[in-house]
């Protein structure tokens, strides 16, 4: 998987981190990321999906309901959140690769409350894999990698870097997924 340490430490830019990547690399990185998330939940059962973990650092600045600002996210919540974010990056990157710059978001997040089984979590991850890879399939040859509108909160980036923003977001939630799984397993074992 792509190592985001230098990006997190601000010793490199997203453009520098992704400058040698190709669309084929993005396919491989997508598969590695989805495989990693699937591996993290391999031993989980349905109870883990809706298990409310202890998370003293829970804070969602974008919560639409003020009651949810400090809500600890369930496994279902994290899975639908990461997949929606990475899919948004993939769709926006596909437009950029085609030479199109648009304003606004391209995001849909299914209601996390509708995900109640581990099979649904796995299906959501596999659906996300399919959608992300499909977005790469619409890139033209050659892609418009010279198109570099400003990214969200970052310097101007091209389609590859825009796609990688979704993987970066995924990576930022891997420890959270692992911790939810760990806590749920501990409760199950007790």
mmCIF file of the C-alpha atoms, coordinates in Angstrom:
data_MODEL
# 
_entry.id   MODEL 
# 
loop_
_atom_site.group_PDB 
_atom_site.id 
_atom_site.type_symbol 
_atom_site.label_atom_id 
_atom_site.label_alt_id 
_atom_site.label_comp_id 
_atom_site.label_asym_id 
_atom_site.label_entity_id 
_atom_site.label_seq_id 
_atom_site.pdbx_PDB_ins_code 
_atom_site.Cartn_x 
_atom_site.Cartn_y 
_atom_site.Cartn_z 
_atom_site.occupancy 
_atom_site.B_iso_or_equiv 
_atom_site.pdbx_formal_charge 
_atom_site.auth_seq_id 
_atom_site.auth_comp_id 
_atom_site.auth_asym_id 
_atom_site.auth_atom_id 
_atom_site.pdbx_PDB_model_num 
ATOM 1   C CA . UNK A 1 1   ? 0.000   0.000   0.000   1.00 0.00 ? 1   UNK A CA 1 
ATOM 2   C CA . UNK A 1 2   ? 1.020   3.574   -0.476  1.00 0.00 ? 2   UNK A CA 1 
ATOM 3   C CA . UNK A 1 3   ? 2.887   4.959   2.534   1.00 0.00 ? 3   UNK A CA 1 
ATOM 4   C CA . UNK A 1 4   ? 1.304   8.263   3.534   1.00 0.00 ? 4   UNK A CA 1 
ATOM 5   C CA . UNK A 1 5   ? 3.736   8.989   6.383   1.00 0.00 ? 5   UNK A CA 1 
ATOM 6   C CA . UNK A 1 6   ? 5.553   11.807  4.591   1.00 0.00 ? 6   UNK A CA 1 
ATOM 7   C CA . UNK A 1 7   ? 2.254   13.386  3.606   1.00 0.00 ? 7   UNK A CA 1 
ATOM 8   C CA . UNK A 1 8   ? 0.960   13.212  7.191   1.00 0.00 ? 8   UNK A CA 1 
ATOM 9   C CA . UNK A 1 9   ? 4.256   14.663  8.440   1.00 0.00 ? 9   UNK A CA 1 
ATOM 10  C CA . UNK A 1 10  ? 4.030   17.415  5.801   1.00 0.00 ? 10  UNK A CA 1 
ATOM 11  C CA . UNK A 1 11  ? 7.484   16.610  4.445   1.00 0.00 ? 11  UNK A CA 1 
ATOM 12  C CA . UNK A 1 12  ? 6.069   16.005  0.975   1.00 0.00 ? 12  UNK A CA 1 
ATOM 13  C CA . UNK A 1 13  ? 3.087   17.221  -1.009  1.00 0.00 ? 13  UNK A CA 1 
ATOM 14  C CA . UNK A 1 14  ? 0.356   15.048  -2.436  1.00 0.00 ? 14  UNK A CA 1 
ATOM 15  C CA . UNK A 1 15  ? 1.599   15.882  -5.931  1.00 0.00 ? 15  UNK A CA 1 
ATOM 16  C CA . UNK A 1 16  ? 5.136   14.810  -5.037  1.00 0.00 ? 16  UNK A CA 1 
ATOM 17  C CA . UNK A 1 17  ? 3.886   11.582  -3.434  1.00 0.00 ? 17  UNK A CA 1 
ATOM 18  C CA . UNK A 1 18  ? 1.867   10.663  -6.521  1.00 0.00 ? 18  UNK A CA 1 
ATOM 19  C CA . UNK A 1 19  ? 4.067   12.005  -9.342  1.00 0.00 ? 19  UNK A CA 1 
ATOM 20  C CA . UNK A 1 20  ? 5.233   8.586   -10.544 1.00 0.00 ? 20  UNK A CA 1 
ATOM 21  C CA . UNK A 1 21  ? 1.890   6.792   -10.223 1.00 0.00 ? 21  UNK A CA 1 
ATOM 22  C CA . UNK A 1 22  ? -0.154  5.593   -13.188 1.00 0.00 ? 22  UNK A CA 1 
ATOM 23  C CA . UNK A 1 23  ? -3.798  4.600   -13.555 1.00 0.00 ? 23  UNK A CA 1 
ATOM 24  C CA . UNK A 1 24  ? -2.661  0.964   -13.345 1.00 0.00 ? 24  UNK A CA 1 
ATOM 25  C CA . UNK A 1 25  ? -0.979  1.760   -10.024 1.00 0.00 ? 25  UNK A CA 1 
ATOM 26  C CA . UNK A 1 26  ? -4.264  3.246   -8.820  1.00 0.00 ? 26  UNK A CA 1 
ATOM 27  C CA . UNK A 1 27  ? -6.010  -0.026  -9.663  1.00 0.00 ? 27  UNK A CA 1 
ATOM 28  C CA . UNK A 1 28  ? -3.454  -1.984  -7.646  1.00 0.00 ? 28  UNK A CA 1 
ATOM 29  C CA . UNK A 1 29  ? -3.615  0.464   -4.731  1.00 0.00 ? 29  UNK A CA 1 
ATOM 30  C CA . UNK A 1 30  ? -7.421  0.320   -4.732  1.00 0.00 ? 30  UNK A CA 1 
ATOM 31  C CA . UNK A 1 31  ? -7.393  -3.472  -4.605  1.00 0.00 ? 31  UNK A CA 1 
ATOM 32  C CA . UNK A 1 32  ? -4.801  -3.440  -1.821  1.00 0.00 ? 32  UNK A CA 1 
ATOM 33  C CA . UNK A 1 33  ? -6.842  -0.975  0.221   1.00 0.00 ? 33  UNK A CA 1 
ATOM 34  C CA . UNK A 1 34  ? -10.140 -2.806  -0.162  1.00 0.00 ? 34  UNK A CA 1 
ATOM 35  C CA . UNK A 1 35  ? -8.394  -6.126  0.555   1.00 0.00 ? 35  UNK A CA 1 
ATOM 36  C CA . UNK A 1 36  ? -6.923  -4.595  3.720   1.00 0.00 ? 36  UNK A CA 1 
ATOM 37  C CA . UNK A 1 37  ? -10.311 -3.419  4.960   1.00 0.00 ? 37  UNK A CA 1 
ATOM 38  C CA . UNK A 1 38  ? -11.905 -6.787  4.140   1.00 0.00 ? 38  UNK A CA 1 
ATOM 39  C CA . UNK A 1 39  ? -9.064  -8.508  6.029   1.00 0.00 ? 39  UNK A CA 1 
ATOM 40  C CA . UNK A 1 40  ? -9.636  -6.264  9.058   1.00 0.00 ? 40  UNK A CA 1 
ATOM 41  C CA . UNK A 1 41  ? -13.253 -7.418  9.341   1.00 0.00 ? 41  UNK A CA 1 
ATOM 42  C CA . UNK A 1 42  ? -12.699 -11.067 8.378   1.00 0.00 ? 42  UNK A CA 1 
ATOM 43  C CA . UNK A 1 43  ? -13.351 -12.490 11.841  1.00 0.00 ? 43  UNK A CA 1 
ATOM 44  C CA . UNK A 1 44  ? -16.139 -10.064 12.718  1.00 0.00 ? 44  UNK A CA 1 
ATOM 45  C CA . UNK A 1 45  ? -19.741 -11.118 13.204  1.00 0.00 ? 45  UNK A CA 1 
ATOM 46  C CA . UNK A 1 46  ? -22.999 -9.227  12.828  1.00 0.00 ? 46  UNK A CA 1 
ATOM 47  C CA . UNK A 1 47  ? -22.813 -7.926  16.396  1.00 0.00 ? 47  UNK A CA 1 
ATOM 48  C CA . UNK A 1 48  ? -19.555 -6.105  15.520  1.00 0.00 ? 48  UNK A CA 1 
ATOM 49  C CA . UNK A 1 49  ? -21.307 -4.107  12.805  1.00 0.00 ? 49  UNK A CA 1 
ATOM 50  C CA . UNK A 1 50  ? -23.582 -2.183  15.167  1.00 0.00 ? 50  UNK A CA 1 
ATOM 51  C CA . UNK A 1 51  ? -21.342 -2.411  18.244  1.00 0.00 ? 51  UNK A CA 1 
ATOM 52  C CA . UNK A 1 52  ? -20.910 1.028   19.813  1.00 0.00 ? 52  UNK A CA 1 
ATOM 53  C CA . UNK A 1 53  ? -17.184 1.319   20.585  1.00 0.00 ? 53  UNK A CA 1 
ATOM 54  C CA . UNK A 1 54  ? -15.607 3.467   23.252  1.00 0.00 ? 54  UNK A CA 1 
ATOM 55  C CA . UNK A 1 55  ? -13.936 6.379   21.487  1.00 0.00 ? 55  UNK A CA 1 
ATOM 56  C CA . UNK A 1 56  ? -13.035 9.277   23.797  1.00 0.00 ? 56  UNK A CA 1 
ATOM 57  C CA . UNK A 1 57  ? -11.718 11.231  20.787  1.00 0.00 ? 57  UNK A CA 1 
ATOM 58  C CA . UNK A 1 58  ? -14.929 10.943  18.762  1.00 0.00 ? 58  UNK A CA 1 
ATOM 59  C CA . UNK A 1 59  ? -15.601 14.228  17.005  1.00 0.00 ? 59  UNK A CA 1 
ATOM 60  C CA . UNK A 1 60  ? -17.412 14.788  13.727  1.00 0.00 ? 60  UNK A CA 1 
ATOM 61  C CA . UNK A 1 61  ? -17.302 18.442  12.713  1.00 0.00 ? 61  UNK A CA 1 
ATOM 62  C CA . UNK A 1 62  ? -19.553 17.643  9.733   1.00 0.00 ? 62  UNK A CA 1 
ATOM 63  C CA . UNK A 1 63  ? -22.334 15.907  11.678  1.00 0.00 ? 63  UNK A CA 1 
ATOM 64  C CA . UNK A 1 64  ? -25.710 17.239  10.559  1.00 0.00 ? 64  UNK A CA 1 
ATOM 65  C CA . UNK A 1 65  ? -27.244 16.535  13.974  1.00 0.00 ? 65  UNK A CA 1 
ATOM 66  C CA . UNK A 1 66  ? -25.534 18.187  16.944  1.00 0.00 ? 66  UNK A CA 1 
ATOM 67  C CA . UNK A 1 67  ? -26.285 15.060  19.003  1.00 0.00 ? 67  UNK A CA 1 
ATOM 68  C CA . UNK A 1 68  ? -23.957 13.115  16.690  1.00 0.00 ? 68  UNK A CA 1 
ATOM 69  C CA . UNK A 1 69  ? -20.907 15.404  16.952  1.00 0.00 ? 69  UNK A CA 1 
ATOM 70  C CA . UNK A 1 70  ? -19.276 13.263  19.663  1.00 0.00 ? 70  UNK A CA 1 
ATOM 71  C CA . UNK A 1 71  ? -20.878 9.957   18.659  1.00 0.00 ? 71  UNK A CA 1 
ATOM 72  C CA . UNK A 1 72  ? -18.498 6.988   18.519  1.00 0.00 ? 72  UNK A CA 1 
ATOM 73  C CA . UNK A 1 73  ? -18.799 5.515   15.064  1.00 0.00 ? 73  UNK A CA 1 
ATOM 74  C CA . UNK A 1 74  ? -19.861 1.920   14.570  1.00 0.00 ? 74  UNK A CA 1 
ATOM 75  C CA . UNK A 1 75  ? -18.167 -0.359  12.053  1.00 0.00 ? 75  UNK A CA 1 
ATOM 76  C CA . UNK A 1 76  ? -21.114 0.205   9.693   1.00 0.00 ? 76  UNK A CA 1 
ATOM 77  C CA . UNK A 1 77  ? -20.696 3.972   10.008  1.00 0.00 ? 77  UNK A CA 1 
ATOM 78  C CA . UNK A 1 78  ? -16.974 3.872   9.232   1.00 0.00 ? 78  UNK A CA 1 
ATOM 79  C CA . UNK A 1 79  ? -17.398 1.494   6.273   1.00 0.00 ? 79  UNK A CA 1 
ATOM 80  C CA . UNK A 1 80  ? -20.068 3.606   4.555   1.00 0.00 ? 80  UNK A CA 1 
ATOM 81  C CA . UNK A 1 81  ? -18.117 6.779   5.304   1.00 0.00 ? 81  UNK A CA 1 
ATOM 82  C CA . UNK A 1 82  ? -14.789 5.625   3.868   1.00 0.00 ? 82  UNK A CA 1 
ATOM 83  C CA . UNK A 1 83  ? -16.361 4.072   0.802   1.00 0.00 ? 83  UNK A CA 1 
ATOM 84  C CA . UNK A 1 84  ? -18.396 7.198   0.040   1.00 0.00 ? 84  UNK A CA 1 
ATOM 85  C CA . UNK A 1 85  ? -15.334 9.425   0.402   1.00 0.00 ? 85  UNK A CA 1 
ATOM 86  C CA . UNK A 1 86  ? -13.093 7.293   -1.802  1.00 0.00 ? 86  UNK A CA 1 
ATOM 87  C CA . UNK A 1 87  ? -15.819 6.912   -4.407  1.00 0.00 ? 87  UNK A CA 1 
ATOM 88  C CA . UNK A 1 88  ? -16.217 10.686  -4.498  1.00 0.00 ? 88  UNK A CA 1 
ATOM 89  C CA . UNK A 1 89  ? -12.479 11.066  -5.149  1.00 0.00 ? 89  UNK A CA 1 
ATOM 90  C CA . UNK A 1 90  ? -12.633 8.404   -7.861  1.00 0.00 ? 90  UNK A CA 1 
ATOM 91  C CA . UNK A 1 91  ? -15.569 10.045  -9.639  1.00 0.00 ? 91  UNK A CA 1 
ATOM 92  C CA . UNK A 1 92  ? -14.029 13.519  -9.483  1.00 0.00 ? 92  UNK A CA 1 
ATOM 93  C CA . UNK A 1 93  ? -10.689 12.142  -10.696 1.00 0.00 ? 93  UNK A CA 1 
ATOM 94  C CA . UNK A 1 94  ? -12.430 10.487  -13.650 1.00 0.00 ? 94  UNK A CA 1 
ATOM 95  C CA . UNK A 1 95  ? -13.933 13.817  -14.666 1.00 0.00 ? 95  UNK A CA 1 
ATOM 96  C CA . UNK A 1 96  ? -10.556 15.530  -14.349 1.00 0.00 ? 96  UNK A CA 1 
ATOM 97  C CA . UNK A 1 97  ? -8.861  12.781  -16.380 1.00 0.00 ? 97  UNK A CA 1 
ATOM 98  C CA . UNK A 1 98  ? -11.417 13.470  -19.112 1.00 0.00 ? 98  UNK A CA 1 
ATOM 99  C CA . UNK A 1 99  ? -10.569 17.179  -19.067 1.00 0.00 ? 99  UNK A CA 1 
ATOM 100 C CA . UNK A 1 100 ? -13.617 18.288  -17.082 1.00 0.00 ? 100 UNK A CA 1 
ATOM 101 C CA . UNK A 1 101 ? -13.423 20.492  -14.001 1.00 0.00 ? 101 UNK A CA 1 
ATOM 102 C CA . UNK A 1 102 ? -16.593 20.927  -12.047 1.00 0.00 ? 102 UNK A CA 1 
ATOM 103 C CA . UNK A 1 103 ? -17.554 22.697  -8.887  1.00 0.00 ? 103 UNK A CA 1 
ATOM 104 C CA . UNK A 1 104 ? -19.169 20.939  -6.020  1.00 0.00 ? 104 UNK A CA 1 
ATOM 105 C CA . UNK A 1 105 ? -19.177 17.468  -4.643  1.00 0.00 ? 105 UNK A CA 1 
ATOM 106 C CA . UNK A 1 106 ? -19.898 14.086  -6.162  1.00 0.00 ? 106 UNK A CA 1 
ATOM 107 C CA . UNK A 1 107 ? -20.810 12.227  -3.015  1.00 0.00 ? 107 UNK A CA 1 
ATOM 108 C CA . UNK A 1 108 ? -23.466 9.834   -1.847  1.00 0.00 ? 108 UNK A CA 1 
ATOM 109 C CA . UNK A 1 109 ? -23.226 8.073   1.488   1.00 0.00 ? 109 UNK A CA 1 
ATOM 110 C CA . UNK A 1 110 ? -25.824 5.441   2.195   1.00 0.00 ? 110 UNK A CA 1 
ATOM 111 C CA . UNK A 1 111 ? -27.387 5.733   5.645   1.00 0.00 ? 111 UNK A CA 1 
ATOM 112 C CA . UNK A 1 112 ? -25.067 3.806   7.938   1.00 0.00 ? 112 UNK A CA 1 
ATOM 113 C CA . UNK A 1 113 ? -28.021 2.743   10.069  1.00 0.00 ? 113 UNK A CA 1 
ATOM 114 C CA . UNK A 1 114 ? -29.176 0.488   7.199   1.00 0.00 ? 114 UNK A CA 1 
ATOM 115 C CA . UNK A 1 115 ? -26.017 -1.630  7.453   1.00 0.00 ? 115 UNK A CA 1 
ATOM 116 C CA . UNK A 1 116 ? -26.556 -4.225  10.180  1.00 0.00 ? 116 UNK A CA 1 
ATOM 117 C CA . UNK A 1 117 ? -24.682 -7.350  9.058   1.00 0.00 ? 117 UNK A CA 1 
ATOM 118 C CA . UNK A 1 118 ? -21.078 -8.180  8.315   1.00 0.00 ? 118 UNK A CA 1 
ATOM 119 C CA . UNK A 1 119 ? -22.222 -9.475  4.913   1.00 0.00 ? 119 UNK A CA 1 
ATOM 120 C CA . UNK A 1 120 ? -23.547 -5.981  4.146   1.00 0.00 ? 120 UNK A CA 1 
ATOM 121 C CA . UNK A 1 121 ? -20.195 -4.461  5.164   1.00 0.00 ? 121 UNK A CA 1 
ATOM 122 C CA . UNK A 1 122 ? -18.346 -6.836  2.863   1.00 0.00 ? 122 UNK A CA 1 
ATOM 123 C CA . UNK A 1 123 ? -20.816 -6.159  0.049   1.00 0.00 ? 123 UNK A CA 1 
ATOM 124 C CA . UNK A 1 124 ? -20.402 -2.384  0.515   1.00 0.00 ? 124 UNK A CA 1 
ATOM 125 C CA . UNK A 1 125 ? -16.611 -2.738  0.302   1.00 0.00 ? 125 UNK A CA 1 
ATOM 126 C CA . UNK A 1 126 ? -16.836 -4.899  -2.827  1.00 0.00 ? 126 UNK A CA 1 
ATOM 127 C CA . UNK A 1 127 ? -19.328 -2.520  -4.430  1.00 0.00 ? 127 UNK A CA 1 
ATOM 128 C CA . UNK A 1 128 ? -16.950 0.338   -3.679  1.00 0.00 ? 128 UNK A CA 1 
ATOM 129 C CA . UNK A 1 129 ? -14.066 -1.591  -5.246  1.00 0.00 ? 129 UNK A CA 1 
ATOM 130 C CA . UNK A 1 130 ? -16.159 -2.145  -8.380  1.00 0.00 ? 130 UNK A CA 1 
ATOM 131 C CA . UNK A 1 131 ? -17.161 1.517   -8.590  1.00 0.00 ? 131 UNK A CA 1 
ATOM 132 C CA . UNK A 1 132 ? -13.648 2.859   -8.014  1.00 0.00 ? 132 UNK A CA 1 
ATOM 133 C CA . UNK A 1 133 ? -12.137 0.540   -10.605 1.00 0.00 ? 133 UNK A CA 1 
ATOM 134 C CA . UNK A 1 134 ? -14.924 1.409   -13.054 1.00 0.00 ? 134 UNK A CA 1 
ATOM 135 C CA . UNK A 1 135 ? -14.053 5.082   -12.658 1.00 0.00 ? 135 UNK A CA 1 
ATOM 136 C CA . UNK A 1 136 ? -10.500 4.294   -13.731 1.00 0.00 ? 136 UNK A CA 1 
ATOM 137 C CA . UNK A 1 137 ? -11.852 2.474   -16.783 1.00 0.00 ? 137 UNK A CA 1 
ATOM 138 C CA . UNK A 1 138 ? -13.370 5.714   -18.101 1.00 0.00 ? 138 UNK A CA 1 
ATOM 139 C CA . UNK A 1 139 ? -10.041 7.553   -18.128 1.00 0.00 ? 139 UNK A CA 1 
ATOM 140 C CA . UNK A 1 140 ? -9.022  8.419   -21.698 1.00 0.00 ? 140 UNK A CA 1 
ATOM 141 C CA . UNK A 1 141 ? -5.646  7.583   -23.201 1.00 0.00 ? 141 UNK A CA 1 
ATOM 142 C CA . UNK A 1 142 ? -3.881  9.814   -22.517 1.00 0.00 ? 142 UNK A CA 1 
ATOM 143 C CA . UNK A 1 143 ? -5.585  11.238  -19.478 1.00 0.00 ? 143 UNK A CA 1 
ATOM 144 C CA . UNK A 1 144 ? -5.586  15.011  -18.939 1.00 0.00 ? 144 UNK A CA 1 
ATOM 145 C CA . UNK A 1 145 ? -3.006  14.915  -16.147 1.00 0.00 ? 145 UNK A CA 1 
ATOM 146 C CA . UNK A 1 146 ? -1.993  18.494  -16.888 1.00 0.00 ? 146 UNK A CA 1 
ATOM 147 C CA . UNK A 1 147 ? -5.365  19.670  -15.534 1.00 0.00 ? 147 UNK A CA 1 
ATOM 148 C CA . UNK A 1 148 ? -4.652  20.729  -11.951 1.00 0.00 ? 148 UNK A CA 1 
ATOM 149 C CA . UNK A 1 149 ? -7.451  22.651  -10.277 1.00 0.00 ? 149 UNK A CA 1 
ATOM 150 C CA . UNK A 1 150 ? -7.022  23.300  -6.565  1.00 0.00 ? 150 UNK A CA 1 
ATOM 151 C CA . UNK A 1 151 ? -7.930  20.269  -4.488  1.00 0.00 ? 151 UNK A CA 1 
ATOM 152 C CA . UNK A 1 152 ? -9.923  20.410  -1.278  1.00 0.00 ? 152 UNK A CA 1 
ATOM 153 C CA . UNK A 1 153 ? -7.687  22.269  1.160   1.00 0.00 ? 153 UNK A CA 1 
ATOM 154 C CA . UNK A 1 154 ? -4.553  21.451  -0.820  1.00 0.00 ? 154 UNK A CA 1 
ATOM 155 C CA . UNK A 1 155 ? -2.450  22.847  -3.614  1.00 0.00 ? 155 UNK A CA 1 
ATOM 156 C CA . UNK A 1 156 ? -3.544  22.236  -7.192  1.00 0.00 ? 156 UNK A CA 1 
ATOM 157 C CA . UNK A 1 157 ? -3.585  18.510  -7.966  1.00 0.00 ? 157 UNK A CA 1 
ATOM 158 C CA . UNK A 1 158 ? -4.100  16.330  -11.022 1.00 0.00 ? 158 UNK A CA 1 
ATOM 159 C CA . UNK A 1 159 ? -6.496  13.393  -11.497 1.00 0.00 ? 159 UNK A CA 1 
ATOM 160 C CA . UNK A 1 160 ? -4.077  10.849  -10.037 1.00 0.00 ? 160 UNK A CA 1 
ATOM 161 C CA . UNK A 1 161 ? -3.567  12.868  -6.867  1.00 0.00 ? 161 UNK A CA 1 
ATOM 162 C CA . UNK A 1 162 ? -7.328  13.475  -6.631  1.00 0.00 ? 162 UNK A CA 1 
ATOM 163 C CA . UNK A 1 163 ? -7.952  9.726   -6.794  1.00 0.00 ? 163 UNK A CA 1 
ATOM 164 C CA . UNK A 1 164 ? -5.267  9.104   -4.166  1.00 0.00 ? 164 UNK A CA 1 
ATOM 165 C CA . UNK A 1 165 ? -7.017  11.513  -1.773  1.00 0.00 ? 165 UNK A CA 1 
ATOM 166 C CA . UNK A 1 166 ? -9.675  8.801   -1.416  1.00 0.00 ? 166 UNK A CA 1 
ATOM 167 C CA . UNK A 1 167 ? -7.047  6.184   -0.591  1.00 0.00 ? 167 UNK A CA 1 
ATOM 168 C CA . UNK A 1 168 ? -5.451  8.571   1.887   1.00 0.00 ? 168 UNK A CA 1 
ATOM 169 C CA . UNK A 1 169 ? -8.800  9.026   3.587   1.00 0.00 ? 169 UNK A CA 1 
ATOM 170 C CA . UNK A 1 170 ? -9.246  5.233   3.675   1.00 0.00 ? 170 UNK A CA 1 
ATOM 171 C CA . UNK A 1 171 ? -5.811  4.837   5.248   1.00 0.00 ? 171 UNK A CA 1 
ATOM 172 C CA . UNK A 1 172 ? -6.676  7.398   7.920   1.00 0.00 ? 172 UNK A CA 1 
ATOM 173 C CA . UNK A 1 173 ? -9.539  5.158   9.067   1.00 0.00 ? 173 UNK A CA 1 
ATOM 174 C CA . UNK A 1 174 ? -7.738  1.776   9.090   1.00 0.00 ? 174 UNK A CA 1 
ATOM 175 C CA . UNK A 1 175 ? -6.734  2.036   12.756  1.00 0.00 ? 175 UNK A CA 1 
ATOM 176 C CA . UNK A 1 176 ? -10.279 3.042   13.651  1.00 0.00 ? 176 UNK A CA 1 
ATOM 177 C CA . UNK A 1 177 ? -11.675 -0.046  11.899  1.00 0.00 ? 177 UNK A CA 1 
ATOM 178 C CA . UNK A 1 178 ? -9.125  -2.266  13.643  1.00 0.00 ? 178 UNK A CA 1 
ATOM 179 C CA . UNK A 1 179 ? -9.966  -0.752  17.034  1.00 0.00 ? 179 UNK A CA 1 
ATOM 180 C CA . UNK A 1 180 ? -13.717 -1.227  16.585  1.00 0.00 ? 180 UNK A CA 1 
ATOM 181 C CA . UNK A 1 181 ? -13.122 -4.842  15.558  1.00 0.00 ? 181 UNK A CA 1 
ATOM 182 C CA . UNK A 1 182 ? -10.822 -5.357  18.572  1.00 0.00 ? 182 UNK A CA 1 
ATOM 183 C CA . UNK A 1 183 ? -13.334 -3.908  21.034  1.00 0.00 ? 183 UNK A CA 1 
ATOM 184 C CA . UNK A 1 184 ? -16.230 -5.874  19.559  1.00 0.00 ? 184 UNK A CA 1 
ATOM 185 C CA . UNK A 1 185 ? -14.230 -9.118  19.712  1.00 0.00 ? 185 UNK A CA 1 
ATOM 186 C CA . UNK A 1 186 ? -13.298 -8.460  23.344  1.00 0.00 ? 186 UNK A CA 1 
ATOM 187 C CA . UNK A 1 187 ? -16.965 -7.990  24.254  1.00 0.00 ? 187 UNK A CA 1 
ATOM 188 C CA . UNK A 1 188 ? -17.902 -11.145 22.312  1.00 0.00 ? 188 UNK A CA 1 
ATOM 189 C CA . UNK A 1 189 ? -15.202 -13.149 24.128  1.00 0.00 ? 189 UNK A CA 1 
ATOM 190 C CA . UNK A 1 190 ? -16.245 -11.897 27.563  1.00 0.00 ? 190 UNK A CA 1 
# 
